[in-house]
PDB file of C-alpha atoms in Angstrom:
ATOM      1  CA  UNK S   1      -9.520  14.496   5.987  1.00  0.00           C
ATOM      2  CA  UNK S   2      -7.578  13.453   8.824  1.00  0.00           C
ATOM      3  CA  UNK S   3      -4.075  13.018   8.536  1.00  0.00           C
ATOM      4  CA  UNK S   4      -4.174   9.269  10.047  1.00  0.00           C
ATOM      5  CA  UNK S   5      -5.695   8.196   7.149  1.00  0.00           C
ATOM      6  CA  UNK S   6      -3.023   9.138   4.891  1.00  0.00           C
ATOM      7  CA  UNK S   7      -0.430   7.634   7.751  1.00  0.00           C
ATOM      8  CA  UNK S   8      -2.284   4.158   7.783  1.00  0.00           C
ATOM      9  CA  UNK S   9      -2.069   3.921   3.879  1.00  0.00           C
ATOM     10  CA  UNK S  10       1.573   4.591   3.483  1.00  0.00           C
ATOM     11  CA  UNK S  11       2.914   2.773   6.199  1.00  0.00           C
ATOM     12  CA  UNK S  12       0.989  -0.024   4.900  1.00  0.00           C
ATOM     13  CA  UNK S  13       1.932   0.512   1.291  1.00  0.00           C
ATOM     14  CA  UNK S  14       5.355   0.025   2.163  1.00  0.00           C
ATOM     15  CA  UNK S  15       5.065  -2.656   4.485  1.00  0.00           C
ATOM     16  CA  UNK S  16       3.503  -4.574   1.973  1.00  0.00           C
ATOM     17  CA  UNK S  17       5.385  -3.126  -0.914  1.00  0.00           C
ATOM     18  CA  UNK S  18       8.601  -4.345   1.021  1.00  0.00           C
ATOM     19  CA  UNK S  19       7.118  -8.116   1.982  1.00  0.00           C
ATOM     20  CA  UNK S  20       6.236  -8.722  -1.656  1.00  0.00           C
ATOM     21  CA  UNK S  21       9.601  -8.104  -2.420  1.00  0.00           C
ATOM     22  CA  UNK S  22      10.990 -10.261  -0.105  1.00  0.00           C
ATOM     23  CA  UNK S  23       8.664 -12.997  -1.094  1.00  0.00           C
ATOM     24  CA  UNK S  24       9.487 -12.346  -4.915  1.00  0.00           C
ATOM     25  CA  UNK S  25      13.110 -13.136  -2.902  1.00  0.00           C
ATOM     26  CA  UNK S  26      12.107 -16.231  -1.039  1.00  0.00           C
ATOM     27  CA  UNK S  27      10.093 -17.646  -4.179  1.00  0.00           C
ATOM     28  CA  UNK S  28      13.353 -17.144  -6.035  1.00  0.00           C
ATOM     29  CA  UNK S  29      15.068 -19.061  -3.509  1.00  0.00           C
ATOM     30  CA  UNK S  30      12.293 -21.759  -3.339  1.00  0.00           C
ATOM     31  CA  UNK S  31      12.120 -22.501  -7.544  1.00  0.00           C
ATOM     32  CA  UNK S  32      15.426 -21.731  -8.540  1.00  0.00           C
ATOM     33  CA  UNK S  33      17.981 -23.226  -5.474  1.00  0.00           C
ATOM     34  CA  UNK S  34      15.537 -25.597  -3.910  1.00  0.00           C
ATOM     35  CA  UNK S  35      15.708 -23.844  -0.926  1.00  0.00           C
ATOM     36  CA  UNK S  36      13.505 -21.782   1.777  1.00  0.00           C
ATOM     37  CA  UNK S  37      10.360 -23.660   1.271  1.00  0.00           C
ATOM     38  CA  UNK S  38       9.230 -23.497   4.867  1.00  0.00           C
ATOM     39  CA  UNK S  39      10.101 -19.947   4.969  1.00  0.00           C
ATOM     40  CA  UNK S  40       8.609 -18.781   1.508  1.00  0.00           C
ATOM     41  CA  UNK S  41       5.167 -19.977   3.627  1.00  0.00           C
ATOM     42  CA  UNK S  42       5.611 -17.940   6.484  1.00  0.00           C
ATOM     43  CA  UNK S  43       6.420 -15.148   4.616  1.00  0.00           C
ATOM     44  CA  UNK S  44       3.851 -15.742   1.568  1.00  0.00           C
ATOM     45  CA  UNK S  45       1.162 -15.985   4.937  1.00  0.00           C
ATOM     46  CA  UNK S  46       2.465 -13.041   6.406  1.00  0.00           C
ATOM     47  CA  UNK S  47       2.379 -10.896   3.324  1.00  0.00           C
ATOM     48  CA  UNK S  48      -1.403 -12.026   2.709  1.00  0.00           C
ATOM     49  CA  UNK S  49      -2.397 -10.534   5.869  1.00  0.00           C
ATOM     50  CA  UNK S  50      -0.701  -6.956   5.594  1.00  0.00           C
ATOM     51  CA  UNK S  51      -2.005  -7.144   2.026  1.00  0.00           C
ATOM     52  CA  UNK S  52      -5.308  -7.484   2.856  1.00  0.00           C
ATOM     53  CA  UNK S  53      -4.680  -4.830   5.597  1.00  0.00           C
ATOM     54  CA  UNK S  54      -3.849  -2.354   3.151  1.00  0.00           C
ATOM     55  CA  UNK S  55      -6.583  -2.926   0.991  1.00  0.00           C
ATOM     56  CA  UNK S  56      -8.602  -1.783   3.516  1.00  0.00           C
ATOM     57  CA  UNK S  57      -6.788   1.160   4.398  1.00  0.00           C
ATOM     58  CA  UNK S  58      -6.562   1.946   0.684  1.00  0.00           C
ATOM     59  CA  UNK S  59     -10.181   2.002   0.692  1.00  0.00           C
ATOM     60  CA  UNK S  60     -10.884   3.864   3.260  1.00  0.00           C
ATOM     61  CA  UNK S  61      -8.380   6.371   1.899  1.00  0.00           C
ATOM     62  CA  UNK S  62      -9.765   6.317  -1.664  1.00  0.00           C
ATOM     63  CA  UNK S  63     -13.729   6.938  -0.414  1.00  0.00           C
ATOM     64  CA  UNK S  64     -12.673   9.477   1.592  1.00  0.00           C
ATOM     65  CA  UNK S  65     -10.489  11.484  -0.710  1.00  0.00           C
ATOM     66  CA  UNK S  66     -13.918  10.865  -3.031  1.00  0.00           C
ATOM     67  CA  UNK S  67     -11.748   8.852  -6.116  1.00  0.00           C
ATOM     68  CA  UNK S  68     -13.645   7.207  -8.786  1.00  0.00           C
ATOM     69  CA  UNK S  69     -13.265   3.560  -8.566  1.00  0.00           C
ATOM     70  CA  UNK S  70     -10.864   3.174 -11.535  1.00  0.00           C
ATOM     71  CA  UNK S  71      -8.307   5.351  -9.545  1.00  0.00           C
ATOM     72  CA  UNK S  72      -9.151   3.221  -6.343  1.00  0.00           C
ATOM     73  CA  UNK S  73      -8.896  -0.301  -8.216  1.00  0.00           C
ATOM     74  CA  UNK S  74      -5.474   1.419  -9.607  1.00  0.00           C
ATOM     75  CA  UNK S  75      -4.014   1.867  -6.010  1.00  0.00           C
ATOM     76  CA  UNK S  76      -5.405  -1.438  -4.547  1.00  0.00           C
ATOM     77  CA  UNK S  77      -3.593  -3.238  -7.562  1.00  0.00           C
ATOM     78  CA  UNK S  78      -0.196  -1.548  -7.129  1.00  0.00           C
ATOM     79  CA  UNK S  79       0.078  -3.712  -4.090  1.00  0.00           C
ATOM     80  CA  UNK S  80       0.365  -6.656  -6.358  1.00  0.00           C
ATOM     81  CA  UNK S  81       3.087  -5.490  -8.552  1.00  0.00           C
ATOM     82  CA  UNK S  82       6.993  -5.736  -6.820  1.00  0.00           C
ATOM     83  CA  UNK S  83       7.792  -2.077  -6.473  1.00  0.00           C
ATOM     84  CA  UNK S  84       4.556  -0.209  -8.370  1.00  0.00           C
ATOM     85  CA  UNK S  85       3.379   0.123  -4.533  1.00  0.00           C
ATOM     86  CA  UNK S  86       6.541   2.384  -3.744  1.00  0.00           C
ATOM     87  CA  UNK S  87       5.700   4.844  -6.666  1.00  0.00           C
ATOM     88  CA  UNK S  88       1.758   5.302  -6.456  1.00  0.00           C
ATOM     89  CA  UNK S  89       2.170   5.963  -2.980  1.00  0.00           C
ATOM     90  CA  UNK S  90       4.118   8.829  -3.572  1.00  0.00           C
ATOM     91  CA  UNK S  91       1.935  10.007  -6.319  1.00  0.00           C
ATOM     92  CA  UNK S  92      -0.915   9.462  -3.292  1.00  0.00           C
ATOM     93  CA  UNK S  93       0.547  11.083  -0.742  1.00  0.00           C
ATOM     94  CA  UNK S  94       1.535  14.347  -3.328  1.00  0.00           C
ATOM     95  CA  UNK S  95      -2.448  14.527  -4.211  1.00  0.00           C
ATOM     96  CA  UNK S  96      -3.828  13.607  -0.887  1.00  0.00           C
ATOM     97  CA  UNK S  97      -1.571  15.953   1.184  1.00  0.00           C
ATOM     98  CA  UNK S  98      -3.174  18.962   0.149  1.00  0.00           C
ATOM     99  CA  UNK S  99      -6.125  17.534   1.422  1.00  0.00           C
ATOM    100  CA  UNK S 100      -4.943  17.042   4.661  1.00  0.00           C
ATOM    101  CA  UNK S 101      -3.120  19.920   5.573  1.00  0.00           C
ATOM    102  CA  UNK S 102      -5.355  22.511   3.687  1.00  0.00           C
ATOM    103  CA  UNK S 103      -8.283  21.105   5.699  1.00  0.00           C
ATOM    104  CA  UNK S 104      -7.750  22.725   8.994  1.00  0.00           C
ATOM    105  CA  UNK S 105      -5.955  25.816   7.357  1.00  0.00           C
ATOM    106  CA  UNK S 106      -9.724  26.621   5.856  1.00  0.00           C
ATOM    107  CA  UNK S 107     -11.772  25.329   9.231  1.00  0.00           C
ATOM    108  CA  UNK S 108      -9.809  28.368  11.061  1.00  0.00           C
ATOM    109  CA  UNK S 109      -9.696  31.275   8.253  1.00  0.00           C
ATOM    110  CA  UNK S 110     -13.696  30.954   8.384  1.00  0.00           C
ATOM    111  CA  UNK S 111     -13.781  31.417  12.026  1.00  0.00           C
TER     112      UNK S 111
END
């Protein structure tokens, strides 16, 4: 597996992990002070985009590291929960990484 593919997912996991916190901010701002209602849309709008972004990615990461779809449903949904995104990725990028960097270590002992 290519090592991009692992890049895309995490830098997306934590963009979106870090805009869903700061709309959990905004939407405390909006309901509780009456406040930041114009900017709770931007960023609500903003945060829809990257999050469909990273489900994407996260699929394209989770067919190509061959995960059974209750694994991949578990890592699209951790985008949806304020701060679950920050610890599945790691747990991701510890069981994808061997992937990555074992695949060209085997491509050049068999030559």
């Amino acid at each position: 597996m290519k090592k991009s593919v692992l890049t895309r997912y995490r830098v997306m996991a934590f963009a979106t992990a870090v805009m869903l916190l700061v709309l959990c901010t905004c939407m405390v701002f909006k309901y509780g002070f009456d406040q930041g209602a114009g900017l709770t849309l931007v960023v609500s709008q903003v945060h829809g985009v990257l999050f469909m972004i990273y489900l994407v990615f996260a699929f394209d990461l989770s067919s190509k590291a061959k995960w059974p779809f209750g694994k991949m449903l578990w890592v699209m949904l951790s985008g949806t929960v304020p701060l679950a995104a920050f610890f599945v990725e790691r747990q991701v990028r510890a069981e994808v990484e061997p992937l990555v960097v074992g695949a060209p270590a085997a491509a050049s002992a068999g030559v």
